[in-house]
Amino acid sequence: MKLAYWMYAGPAHIGTLRIASSFKNVHAIMHAPLGDDYFNVMRSMLERERDFTPVTASVVDRHVLARGSQEKVVDNITRKDAEEHPDLIVLTPTCTSSILQEDLQNFVDRAQVESKGDVMLADVNHYRVNELQAADRTLQQIVQYYIEKARKKGDLPQGKTEKPSVNIIGISTLGFHNHHDCTELKRLMADLGIEVNQVIPEGASVHNLKTMPQAWFNLVPYREIGLMAAQYLETQFGTPYIDITPMGVVETARCIRKIQQVINAQGAAVDYEDYINEQTLYVSQAAWFSRSIDCQNLTGKKAVVFGDSTHSAAMTKILSREMGIHVVWAGTYCKYDADWFREQVGEYCDEVIVTDDHGLIGDAIARVEPSAIFGTQMERHVGKRLDIPCGVIAAPVHIQNFPIGYKPFLGYEGTNQIADLVYNSFTLGMEDHLLEIFGGHDTKEVIHKGISADSDLSWTKEAQAELNKIPGFVRGKVKRNTEKFARERDLSQITIEVMYAAKESVGA
Amino acid sequence: MTLADTQPQALQFECETGNYHTFCPISCVAWLYQKIEDSFFLVVGTKTCGYFLQNAMGVMIFAEPRYAMAELEEGDISAQLNDYEELKRLCLQIKRDRNPSVIVWIGTCTTEIIKMDMEGMAPKLEAEIGIPIVVARANGLDYAFTQGEDTVLAAMAQRCPDKAPVADSEKDERNAIKKLLNFGRKQEEVKAEEAEYVDHPPLVLFGSLPDPVVTQLTLELKKQGIKVSGWLPSKRYTELPVLEEGYYVSGINPFLSRTATTLMRRRKCKLIGAPFPIGPDGTRAWIEKICSVFNIEPKGLAEREAQIWESLEDYVKLIRGKSIFFMGDNLLEISLARFLIRCGMICPEIGIPYMDKRYQAAELELLEKTCQEMGVPLPRIVEKPDNYNQLQRIKDLSVDLVITGMAHANPLEARGINTKWSVEFTFAQIHGFTNARDILELVTRPLRRNNNLKDLGWDKLVKEDARV
């Protein structure tokens, strides 16, 4: 057992659900107790999703515990098949069903007989993998399923597309700024004259998965989701994949050069150097920013970085290599991928921390006292407590990290966004610090704290205590309304009864 | 509205498939740890439970909450680790870091399935570490959302002191601690004039409410000369009320049936079955019922109710004649529907996770009476609803307002259907005369908002025809 208040990566089934509900017309059925369908709330709230999240539960209750699911799971699958005609239903195990050890594959096989759509069991073990690993695995599983299905039917398209083309693999629902990144990557591909063959899983149809082998190469922008699918396609069709995250000026250039190499090897004759040069020097502002005197002021400032492998590694390189900021430590909660992370950031920070214990991270921040933190929402709150500004760079995130405006982290526009994020974090910190030294914006002493400073009314002790229970931001209003109410009625003393009578009369 | 012509004679109860969205009952720790200030809640479960709490509680998680997960790992599931030793290790850590007066173990689906004997281990460990351990099995196999509080309070009811021979000195001692902790603030309260109260058997109220609402309801009864001897739960675990055989108890929330049963059967208390003090009509009926049990002639209640209704008129006129549909997820549905029907709304369907017809008898009776008096058809009450079927019915009925969980709210709004997020009713202050306005503030908010936007021409924001 582990005492835990907070976790960075969610349970396995969340990963599977993220993949399933990213596809179009794929439905997930969770084998789970009542209340485990919280995923639907998250998707509907965080993504402000307009459509019903295609996830339902086949509820595990006392009866299931006593007698097994029996027909229940099969019925739920066939019912959903008839109601919504999904292309694919993914039966999703949860922690509960993992220990019940029912033969879910058997349910899937039986349901498949009666269903028009395809039915599949997500192959994830709740106690062995987390959200990200499960997402990676489920995506690979679905791709493999449809490739093999097409192969069996003999309608697997042969050969490559005429022009250079790419599959972008790993864009998913509830992913950190994934939608904006996807748009930016498509723009980048258009600039490079590369056709986008498929984007999976977000918005993709499973029927089109069989065309994936036609792409010249696969691009996996995020370390956590998509690698398994790309590796599968490489072993099956020899399609090369590129797993360089185009985040930051240098890495974006590295990614583009790799693309050039990969497609030239297949007979394209492209040279992207001019494009990289043009973008770097004049279109993206990040390179100029790092040369400007603003950024000079950041030189040697201390920062710490924490997040998933992709964003933490990329951010560390940007801060250190492109802005001259001193990254004291960089860390990730993707413990299963620690070696890769160490190798990526080893030369760009003093220390590498790999942990999923937020307490340890909090302590490590307090110990270092950086000028800015780049981390998840958890680190933002640590920063609040310690009065250190924080830029959020990775999940887990809150609703404010699903902005409506265009805010990619990848590609050339991404470099601009990141420059703003970094700069705003540091200047806010500086401003705060200066204010402290010079004693605040307004050095005049505050004489009156409220409009009723010279009140002729007396509050009884209980009423005062009651007033103090009211949240600070409305307390003043309640106090004023109550005193107004008392004055209108010539009451000289305010009791609890008067307070609530006032509340009832004004509805405040 | 199409069903106005078929007025059924009595309330209809139906039961669907139970395929509905609600919060897991472990969410009760979020409000209970705040209510019981010296408690620590330990949820013994998996990452799934932790992930739910972390996301559902939003910003609260960052306020150093007095709750945590005892996260079960593979070794715990396969019994390679000794669960007693593991829990002991964690509880000692909690004792060292937080020193609570009570640790509440929340059992989950996983502890049920692996049959972890929490009730058996708790007394042993309690003796060993010297902190009371209360066990509540608030899991999703058996319960929905607010029923979590019910399981915790039912377990707490067993821990309320009974009148032992040492009751007086114990009481003094308890008061001494109380005085110490409150810096003497409670002294006046203790000295309160007994003369203000009618002589009646002790009354203990059960249900967790924010402190201001406790004060309001206590004062409301005081006006009738009724003294509230205690609340279950109280602000601190060390202040749990005395429960003697023959005490009267009354519930303030509709989801407390296990607690009520425990109080009656195990503590030999007498339950006052009344409608719940939600809305001015409910509050009045609640007080009247308590008065009638104690043979007290209620004073000034009719005027008080009328006065509240008058102050609500600006809100009531926004919803009068409109229809409301409860999808059902928190068991407050019957009381809220009853109040809103009194406000002039029409309610075709009340979804509810679980319907205890005995515990809610008085509330159901008041609902029926309210419908008759308002001349509206009786709603159908759907226990264990099926959300998918409900969405079809919502579409067919074209209701004016749907009270639903967050999973459905945005998709419904995108299809031009007004919604109010049901969970807010469990966290807002909705009890008593004073807070009736707050209920209507919530109910009318979507209507007021969408009124403001109605001329903009973008009420349906999905492309294909609503695929519900």
Tab-separated table of N, CA, C and O in Angstrom, chain A residues 1-7 9-11 13-14 33-35 37-38 40-42 44-45 49-52 57 60 62 65 76 79-80 83-84 95-96 99 126-128 378 381 385 398 466 496-497 500 503-504 507, chain B residues 19-22 46-48 51-52 54-56 61-62 64 67 69-71 73-74 76-77 86 89 109-110 112-113 140-142 212 215-216 219 304 386 388-389 406 408 410-411 415 434-435 437-438 461 467-468:
chain	number	residue	atom	x	y	z
A	1	MET	N	0.839	-1.203	0.000
A	1	MET	CA	0.000	0.000	0.000
A	1	MET	C	0.863	1.237	0.000
A	1	MET	O	1.962	1.230	0.529
A	2	LYS	N	0.315	2.265	-0.582
A	2	LYS	CA	1.066	3.501	-0.722
A	2	LYS	C	0.160	4.639	-0.287
A	2	LYS	O	-0.991	4.698	-0.712
A	3	LEU	N	0.666	5.521	0.555
A	3	LEU	CA	-0.129	6.683	0.948
A	3	LEU	C	-0.008	7.729	-0.156
A	3	LEU	O	1.094	8.172	-0.467
A	4	ALA	N	-1.125	8.090	-0.757
A	4	ALA	CA	-1.046	8.981	-1.914
A	4	ALA	C	-2.148	10.022	-1.878
A	4	ALA	O	-3.300	9.714	-1.579
A	5	TYR	N	-1.799	11.256	-2.148
A	5	TYR	CA	-2.785	12.336	-2.209
A	5	TYR	C	-3.053	12.732	-3.652
A	5	TYR	O	-4.053	13.317	-3.964
A	6	TRP	N	-2.080	12.461	-4.506
A	6	TRP	CA	-2.128	13.031	-5.839
A	6	TRP	C	-1.370	12.123	-6.776
A	6	TRP	O	-0.330	11.577	-6.412
A	7	MET	N	-1.875	11.930	-7.968
A	7	MET	CA	-1.128	11.121	-8.922
A	7	MET	C	-0.998	11.877	-10.233
A	7	MET	O	-1.870	12.649	-10.621
A	9	ALA	N	-0.138	10.374	-13.396
A	9	ALA	CA	-0.777	9.663	-14.508
A	9	ALA	C	-1.963	8.885	-13.965
A	9	ALA	O	-1.905	8.329	-12.871
A	10	GLY	N	-3.037	8.851	-14.736
A	10	GLY	CA	-4.250	8.193	-14.289
A	10	GLY	C	-4.163	6.683	-14.432
A	10	GLY	O	-3.159	6.136	-14.882
A	11	PRO	N	-5.247	5.998	-14.031
A	11	PRO	CA	-5.295	4.551	-14.157
A	11	PRO	C	-5.387	4.121	-15.615
A	11	PRO	O	-5.730	4.910	-16.494
A	13	HIS	N	-7.391	2.361	-17.483
A	13	HIS	CA	-8.570	2.429	-18.344
A	13	HIS	C	-8.771	3.829	-18.928
A	13	HIS	O	-9.347	3.983	-20.000
A	14	ILE	N	-8.273	4.858	-18.241
A	14	ILE	CA	-8.399	6.219	-18.777
A	14	ILE	C	-7.660	6.319	-20.113
A	14	ILE	O	-8.142	6.932	-21.072
A	33	PRO	N	-17.762	-0.671	-11.766
A	33	PRO	CA	-18.839	-0.330	-10.837
A	33	PRO	C	-19.392	1.071	-11.108
A	33	PRO	O	-18.783	1.860	-11.830
A	34	LEU	N	-20.517	1.362	-10.506
A	34	LEU	CA	-21.162	2.662	-10.627
A	34	LEU	C	-20.188	3.762	-10.191
A	34	LEU	O	-19.533	3.629	-9.166
A	35	GLY	N	-20.107	4.821	-10.982
A	35	GLY	CA	-19.265	5.940	-10.579
A	35	GLY	C	-17.912	5.951	-11.271
A	35	GLY	O	-17.221	6.951	-11.256
A	37	ASP	N	-17.478	5.949	-14.352
A	37	ASP	CA	-17.551	6.609	-15.658
A	37	ASP	C	-17.223	8.095	-15.541
A	37	ASP	O	-17.711	8.916	-16.286
A	38	TYR	N	-16.353	8.409	-14.591
A	38	TYR	CA	-15.980	9.802	-14.391
A	38	TYR	C	-15.261	10.385	-15.615
A	38	TYR	O	-15.211	11.602	-15.793
A	40	ASN	N	-16.279	10.502	-18.536
A	40	ASN	CA	-17.234	11.286	-19.320
A	40	ASN	C	-17.327	12.722	-18.796
A	40	ASN	O	-17.448	13.663	-19.579
A	41	VAL	N	-17.263	12.867	-17.493
A	41	VAL	CA	-17.316	14.212	-16.910
A	41	VAL	C	-16.079	14.997	-17.314
A	41	VAL	O	-16.162	16.149	-17.744
A	42	MET	N	-14.935	14.337	-17.231
A	42	MET	CA	-13.693	15.039	-17.564
A	42	MET	C	-13.695	15.491	-19.019
A	42	MET	O	-13.318	16.610	-19.334
A	44	SER	N	-16.271	15.915	-21.025
A	44	SER	CA	-17.303	16.910	-21.283
A	44	SER	C	-16.922	18.264	-20.696
A	44	SER	O	-17.218	19.303	-21.272
A	45	MET	N	-16.256	18.245	-19.547
A	45	MET	CA	-15.911	19.514	-18.901
A	45	MET	C	-14.643	20.119	-19.467
A	45	MET	O	-14.619	21.267	-19.871
A	49	GLU	N	-16.751	19.319	-24.621
A	49	GLU	CA	-17.175	18.505	-25.751
A	49	GLU	C	-18.675	18.681	-25.986
A	49	GLU	O	-19.463	18.639	-25.051
A	50	ARG	N	-19.050	18.874	-27.235
A	50	ARG	CA	-20.464	19.085	-27.551
A	50	ARG	C	-21.229	17.783	-27.680
A	50	ARG	O	-22.444	17.759	-27.569
A	51	ASP	N	-20.509	16.710	-28.003
A	51	ASP	CA	-21.204	15.445	-28.190
A	51	ASP	C	-21.110	14.574	-26.945
A	51	ASP	O	-20.215	14.748	-26.117
A	52	PHE	N	-22.039	13.654	-26.845
A	52	PHE	CA	-22.004	12.727	-25.729
A	52	PHE	C	-20.755	11.877	-25.851
A	52	PHE	O	-20.421	11.397	-26.946
A	57	ALA	N	-20.951	2.287	-19.169
A	57	ALA	CA	-20.460	1.252	-18.262
A	57	ALA	C	-21.389	0.054	-18.311
A	57	ALA	O	-22.598	0.197	-18.449
A	60	VAL	N	-20.852	-3.150	-12.733
A	60	VAL	CA	-20.551	-4.264	-11.830
A	60	VAL	C	-21.181	-3.945	-10.475
A	60	VAL	O	-20.816	-2.970	-9.839
A	62	ARG	N	-23.474	-5.791	-6.853
A	62	ARG	CA	-23.479	-6.964	-5.983
A	62	ARG	C	-23.818	-8.252	-6.722
A	62	ARG	O	-23.243	-9.298	-6.460
A	65	LEU	N	-21.001	-9.545	-8.561
A	65	LEU	CA	-20.031	-10.097	-7.620
A	65	LEU	C	-20.413	-11.521	-7.232
A	65	LEU	O	-19.578	-12.406	-7.107
A	76	ASN	N	-25.036	-5.653	-22.988
A	76	ASN	CA	-24.694	-4.237	-23.104
A	76	ASN	C	-23.980	-3.947	-24.415
A	76	ASN	O	-24.193	-2.897	-25.019
A	79	ARG	N	-26.558	-4.295	-27.256
A	79	ARG	CA	-27.510	-3.185	-27.179
A	79	ARG	C	-26.890	-1.910	-27.760
A	79	ARG	O	-27.514	-1.217	-28.572
A	80	LYS	N	-25.659	-1.620	-27.353
A	80	LYS	CA	-25.001	-0.414	-27.861
A	80	LYS	C	-24.795	-0.506	-29.370
A	80	LYS	O	-24.927	0.473	-30.100
A	83	GLU	N	-28.091	0.379	-30.851
A	83	GLU	CA	-28.519	1.762	-30.627
A	83	GLU	C	-27.730	2.764	-31.464
A	83	GLU	O	-28.284	3.686	-32.037
A	84	GLU	N	-26.424	2.611	-31.487
A	84	GLU	CA	-25.593	3.661	-32.070
A	84	GLU	C	-24.812	3.210	-33.298
A	84	GLU	O	-24.134	4.019	-33.918
A	95	CYS	N	-9.875	-1.577	-12.765
A	95	CYS	CA	-9.207	-2.234	-11.641
A	95	CYS	C	-10.115	-3.294	-11.044
A	95	CYS	O	-9.679	-4.357	-10.613
A	96	THR	N	-11.411	-3.004	-11.021
A	96	THR	CA	-12.358	-3.934	-10.433
A	96	THR	C	-12.440	-5.219	-11.251
A	96	THR	O	-12.359	-6.319	-10.709
A	99	ILE	N	-9.521	-7.773	-10.959
A	99	ILE	CA	-9.456	-8.768	-9.881
A	99	ILE	C	-10.626	-9.739	-9.911
A	99	ILE	O	-10.553	-10.791	-9.312
A	126	HIS	N	-4.488	-3.424	-15.388
A	126	HIS	CA	-4.613	-2.255	-14.541
A	126	HIS	C	-3.464	-2.087	-13.557
A	126	HIS	O	-3.057	-0.977	-13.243
A	127	TYR	N	-2.957	-3.200	-13.070
A	127	TYR	CA	-1.946	-3.102	-12.009
A	127	TYR	C	-0.525	-3.019	-12.552
A	127	TYR	O	0.430	-2.882	-11.796
A	128	ARG	N	-0.390	-3.132	-13.886
A	128	ARG	CA	0.963	-3.104	-14.444
A	128	ARG	C	1.246	-1.812	-15.208
A	128	ARG	O	2.388	-1.392	-15.294
A	378	MET	N	0.031	20.532	-10.417
A	378	MET	CA	0.486	20.296	-9.043
A	378	MET	C	1.639	21.235	-8.703
A	378	MET	O	1.665	21.844	-7.637
A	381	HIS	N	0.611	24.726	-7.976
A	381	HIS	CA	0.128	24.966	-6.624
A	381	HIS	C	1.262	24.997	-5.608
A	381	HIS	O	1.208	25.752	-4.644
A	385	ARG	N	2.221	28.241	-3.149
A	385	ARG	CA	2.520	28.189	-1.715
A	385	ARG	C	3.870	28.820	-1.427
A	385	ARG	O	4.058	29.464	-0.410
A	398	HIS	N	-5.808	21.427	-15.650
A	398	HIS	CA	-7.163	21.866	-15.333
A	398	HIS	C	-7.825	22.448	-16.575
A	398	HIS	O	-7.204	22.551	-17.623
A	466	GLU	N	-20.197	34.381	13.163
A	466	GLU	CA	-20.916	33.860	11.995
A	466	GLU	C	-20.453	34.586	10.726
A	466	GLU	O	-20.259	33.973	9.688
A	496	ILE	N	-27.344	36.996	15.232
A	496	ILE	CA	-27.390	36.039	14.129
A	496	ILE	C	-28.749	36.101	13.448
A	496	ILE	O	-28.850	36.050	12.226
A	497	GLU	N	-29.802	36.235	14.282
A	497	GLU	CA	-31.162	36.289	13.722
A	497	GLU	C	-31.286	37.465	12.750
A	497	GLU	O	-31.839	37.313	11.663
A	500	TYR	N	-29.574	36.717	9.391
A	500	TYR	CA	-30.281	35.864	8.446
A	500	TYR	C	-31.592	36.482	7.980
A	500	TYR	O	-32.016	36.259	6.847
A	503	LYS	N	-30.523	38.520	5.219
A	503	LYS	CA	-30.220	37.710	4.032
A	503	LYS	C	-31.512	37.367	3.290
A	503	LYS	O	-31.591	37.462	2.074
A	504	GLU	N	-32.529	36.981	4.093
A	504	GLU	CA	-33.793	36.608	3.468
A	504	GLU	C	-34.440	37.801	2.772
A	504	GLU	O	-35.059	37.671	1.725
A	507	GLY	N	-32.054	38.754	-0.222
A	507	GLY	CA	-31.631	37.658	-1.086
A	507	GLY	C	-30.151	37.707	-1.391
A	507	GLY	O	-29.707	37.273	-2.452
B	19	ASN	N	-28.121	1.898	-15.617
B	19	ASN	CA	-27.025	2.417	-16.438
B	19	ASN	C	-27.059	3.939	-16.421
B	19	ASN	O	-27.494	4.566	-17.371
B	20	TYR	N	-26.597	4.509	-15.310
B	20	TYR	CA	-26.664	5.965	-15.220
B	20	TYR	C	-25.365	6.497	-14.656
B	20	TYR	O	-24.564	5.774	-14.069
B	21	HIS	N	-25.205	7.781	-14.868
B	21	HIS	CA	-23.982	8.414	-14.405
B	21	HIS	C	-24.188	9.046	-13.037
B	21	HIS	O	-25.156	9.748	-12.808
B	22	THR	N	-23.293	8.785	-12.146
B	22	THR	CA	-23.315	9.468	-10.852
B	22	THR	C	-21.906	9.490	-10.306
B	22	THR	O	-21.005	8.885	-10.880
B	46	THR	N	-7.906	1.841	-5.203
B	46	THR	CA	-6.892	1.812	-6.266
B	46	THR	C	-6.684	3.195	-6.864
B	46	THR	O	-7.293	4.172	-6.420
B	47	LYS	N	-5.850	3.228	-7.880
B	47	LYS	CA	-5.601	4.444	-8.645
B	47	LYS	C	-6.908	5.036	-9.186
B	47	LYS	O	-7.039	6.246	-9.290
B	48	THR	N	-7.847	4.155	-9.561
B	48	THR	CA	-9.111	4.632	-10.123
B	48	THR	C	-9.824	5.532	-9.122
B	48	THR	O	-10.317	6.602	-9.467
B	51	TYR	N	-7.880	8.783	-8.732
B	51	TYR	CA	-8.010	9.647	-9.894
B	51	TYR	C	-9.347	10.374	-9.868
B	51	TYR	O	-9.438	11.561	-10.156
B	52	PHE	N	-10.377	9.646	-9.481
B	52	PHE	CA	-11.704	10.252	-9.365
B	52	PHE	C	-11.688	11.387	-8.344
B	52	PHE	O	-12.111	12.503	-8.629
B	54	GLN	N	-9.207	13.069	-7.071
B	54	GLN	CA	-8.321	14.143	-7.482
B	54	GLN	C	-8.998	15.074	-8.486
B	54	GLN	O	-8.915	16.292	-8.382
B	55	ASN	N	-9.723	14.480	-9.428
B	55	ASN	CA	-10.346	15.307	-10.460
B	55	ASN	C	-11.671	15.900	-10.023
B	55	ASN	O	-11.999	17.025	-10.351
B	56	ALA	N	-12.436	15.129	-9.251
B	56	ALA	CA	-13.748	15.620	-8.841
B	56	ALA	C	-13.619	16.743	-7.817
B	56	ALA	O	-14.433	17.646	-7.772
B	61	ILE	N	-8.022	19.660	-3.684
B	61	ILE	CA	-6.923	18.713	-3.515
B	61	ILE	C	-5.639	19.440	-3.138
B	61	ILE	O	-4.764	18.902	-2.510
B	62	PHE	N	-5.530	20.703	-3.510
B	62	PHE	CA	-4.289	21.419	-3.257
B	62	PHE	C	-4.264	22.095	-1.901
B	62	PHE	O	-3.287	22.678	-1.509
B	64	GLU	N	-4.067	20.918	1.013
B	64	GLU	CA	-3.641	19.956	2.020
B	64	GLU	C	-4.831	19.305	2.692
B	64	GLU	O	-5.080	19.493	3.872
B	67	TYR	N	-7.450	14.039	3.708
B	67	TYR	CA	-7.777	12.716	3.230
B	67	TYR	C	-6.679	12.226	2.295
B	67	TYR	O	-5.921	13.028	1.752
B	69	MET	N	-5.331	8.526	-0.172
B	69	MET	CA	-5.569	7.170	-0.651
B	69	MET	C	-4.588	6.236	0.027
B	69	MET	O	-3.424	6.563	0.164
B	70	ALA	N	-5.082	5.066	0.439
B	70	ALA	CA	-4.167	3.967	0.694
B	70	ALA	C	-4.220	3.175	-0.608
B	70	ALA	O	-5.148	2.401	-0.824
B	71	GLU	N	-3.262	3.450	-1.477
B	71	GLU	CA	-3.356	2.892	-2.828
B	71	GLU	C	-2.898	1.439	-2.841
B	71	GLU	O	-1.760	1.121	-2.488
B	73	GLU	N	-1.646	-2.012	-4.201
B	73	GLU	CA	-0.776	-2.423	-5.292
B	73	GLU	C	-0.975	-3.908	-5.547
B	73	GLU	O	-1.702	-4.580	-4.828
B	74	GLU	N	-0.274	-4.399	-6.550
B	74	GLU	CA	-0.507	-5.785	-6.935
B	74	GLU	C	-0.263	-6.737	-5.757
B	74	GLU	O	-0.989	-7.710	-5.572
B	76	ASP	N	-0.836	-6.222	-2.691
B	76	ASP	CA	-1.975	-6.199	-1.766
B	76	ASP	C	-3.116	-7.059	-2.285
B	76	ASP	O	-3.801	-7.737	-1.531
B	77	ILE	N	-3.311	-6.995	-3.592
B	77	ILE	CA	-4.420	-7.722	-4.202
B	77	ILE	C	-4.190	-9.220	-4.095
B	77	ILE	O	-5.094	-9.998	-3.817
B	86	GLU	N	0.215	-3.308	6.601
B	86	GLU	CA	0.256	-2.182	5.668
B	86	GLU	C	-0.582	-1.011	6.187
B	86	GLU	O	-0.132	0.129	6.219
B	89	ARG	N	1.066	0.669	9.136
B	89	ARG	CA	2.164	1.541	8.732
B	89	ARG	C	1.618	2.903	8.274
B	89	ARG	O	2.084	3.962	8.712
B	109	CYS	N	-14.696	-0.626	-3.817
B	109	CYS	CA	-15.046	-1.845	-4.561
B	109	CYS	C	-13.966	-2.906	-4.386
B	109	CYS	O	-14.254	-4.076	-4.183
B	110	THR	N	-12.716	-2.460	-4.471
B	110	THR	CA	-11.617	-3.429	-4.421
B	110	THR	C	-11.553	-4.132	-3.067
B	110	THR	O	-11.395	-5.348	-3.001
B	112	GLU	N	-13.936	-4.691	-1.151
B	112	GLU	CA	-15.072	-5.617	-1.114
B	112	GLU	C	-14.720	-6.912	-1.839
B	112	GLU	O	-14.959	-8.003	-1.335
B	113	ILE	N	-14.149	-6.759	-3.027
B	113	ILE	CA	-13.926	-7.944	-3.854
B	113	ILE	C	-12.851	-8.837	-3.244
B	113	ILE	O	-12.991	-10.050	-3.222
B	140	GLY	N	-18.846	1.723	-4.905
B	140	GLY	CA	-19.708	1.845	-6.076
B	140	GLY	C	-20.448	0.562	-6.436
B	140	GLY	O	-21.291	0.556	-7.327
B	141	LEU	N	-20.135	-0.528	-5.743
B	141	LEU	CA	-20.885	-1.760	-5.983
B	141	LEU	C	-22.278	-1.648	-5.384
B	141	LEU	O	-23.232	-2.229	-5.864
B	142	ASP	N	-22.361	-0.901	-4.274
B	142	ASP	CA	-23.605	-0.874	-3.515
B	142	ASP	C	-24.297	0.482	-3.496
B	142	ASP	O	-25.506	0.549	-3.303
B	212	PRO	N	-23.073	27.330	8.902
B	212	PRO	CA	-24.112	28.374	8.889
B	212	PRO	C	-25.524	27.786	8.779
B	212	PRO	O	-26.461	28.296	9.403
B	215	THR	N	-26.639	26.447	12.100
B	215	THR	CA	-27.086	27.552	12.941
B	215	THR	C	-28.496	27.988	12.566
B	215	THR	O	-29.365	28.167	13.429
B	216	GLN	N	-28.735	28.123	11.275
B	216	GLN	CA	-30.049	28.586	10.830
B	216	GLN	C	-31.159	27.634	11.244
B	216	GLN	O	-32.182	28.058	11.789
B	219	LEU	N	-31.754	27.653	14.992
B	219	LEU	CA	-32.501	28.851	15.403
B	219	LEU	C	-33.976	28.741	15.017
B	219	LEU	O	-34.862	29.188	15.745
B	304	ARG	N	-44.325	33.032	8.178
B	304	ARG	CA	-42.916	32.941	7.793
B	304	ARG	C	-42.804	32.345	6.386
B	304	ARG	O	-42.055	32.850	5.543
B	386	ASP	N	-31.960	4.629	-16.641
B	386	ASP	CA	-31.071	4.330	-17.758
B	386	ASP	C	-30.880	5.619	-18.540
B	386	ASP	O	-31.816	6.117	-19.156
B	388	TYR	N	-29.455	6.455	-21.232
B	388	TYR	CA	-29.700	6.449	-22.673
B	388	TYR	C	-31.190	6.602	-22.958
B	388	TYR	O	-31.610	7.441	-23.748
B	389	ASN	N	-32.001	5.807	-22.265
B	389	ASN	CA	-33.458	5.920	-22.448
B	389	ASN	C	-33.948	7.303	-22.036
B	389	ASN	O	-34.833	7.876	-22.667
B	406	MET	N	-22.572	16.316	-15.030
B	406	MET	CA	-21.718	17.034	-15.959
B	406	MET	C	-21.438	16.243	-17.231
B	406	MET	O	-21.106	16.815	-18.264
B	408	HIS	N	-23.532	14.842	-19.111
B	408	HIS	CA	-24.544	15.105	-20.131
B	408	HIS	C	-24.828	16.589	-20.352
B	408	HIS	O	-25.472	16.950	-21.329
B	410	ASN	N	-23.073	19.500	-21.055
B	410	ASN	CA	-22.612	20.211	-22.252
B	410	ASN	C	-23.232	19.656	-23.536
B	410	ASN	O	-23.698	20.437	-24.369
B	411	PRO	N	-23.257	18.332	-23.715
B	411	PRO	CA	-23.904	17.807	-24.929
B	411	PRO	C	-25.379	18.226	-25.047
B	411	PRO	O	-25.845	18.522	-26.150
B	415	ARG	N	-27.343	20.930	-27.825
B	415	ARG	CA	-28.555	20.576	-28.580
B	415	ARG	C	-29.733	21.482	-28.213
B	415	ARG	O	-30.889	21.149	-28.468
B	434	THR	N	-34.148	30.249	4.951
B	434	THR	CA	-33.172	31.236	4.518
B	434	THR	C	-32.580	30.933	3.158
B	434	THR	O	-32.242	31.828	2.404
B	435	ASN	N	-32.410	29.614	2.853
B	435	ASN	CA	-31.665	29.268	1.651
B	435	ASN	C	-32.534	28.887	0.450
B	435	ASN	O	-32.004	28.453	-0.571
B	437	ARG	N	-33.939	30.693	-1.525
B	437	ARG	CA	-33.564	31.533	-2.657
B	437	ARG	C	-32.347	30.974	-3.390
B	437	ARG	O	-32.239	31.085	-4.611
B	438	ASP	N	-31.450	30.369	-2.643
B	438	ASP	CA	-30.250	29.807	-3.263
B	438	ASP	C	-30.597	28.658	-4.212
B	438	ASP	O	-29.939	28.478	-5.242
B	461	LEU	N	-25.995	23.918	-31.428
B	461	LEU	CA	-24.613	24.074	-31.869
B	461	LEU	C	-23.949	22.759	-32.248
B	461	LEU	O	-22.748	22.590	-32.125
B	467	ARG	N	-27.803	13.476	-32.134
B	467	ARG	CA	-27.642	12.031	-32.028
B	467	ARG	C	-27.616	11.666	-30.537
B	467	ARG	O	-26.584	11.544	-29.915
B	468	VAL	N	-28.798	11.524	-29.955
B	468	VAL	CA	-28.816	11.205	-28.522
B	468	VAL	C	-29.052	9.724	-28.315
B	468	VAL	O	-29.458	9.036	-29.232
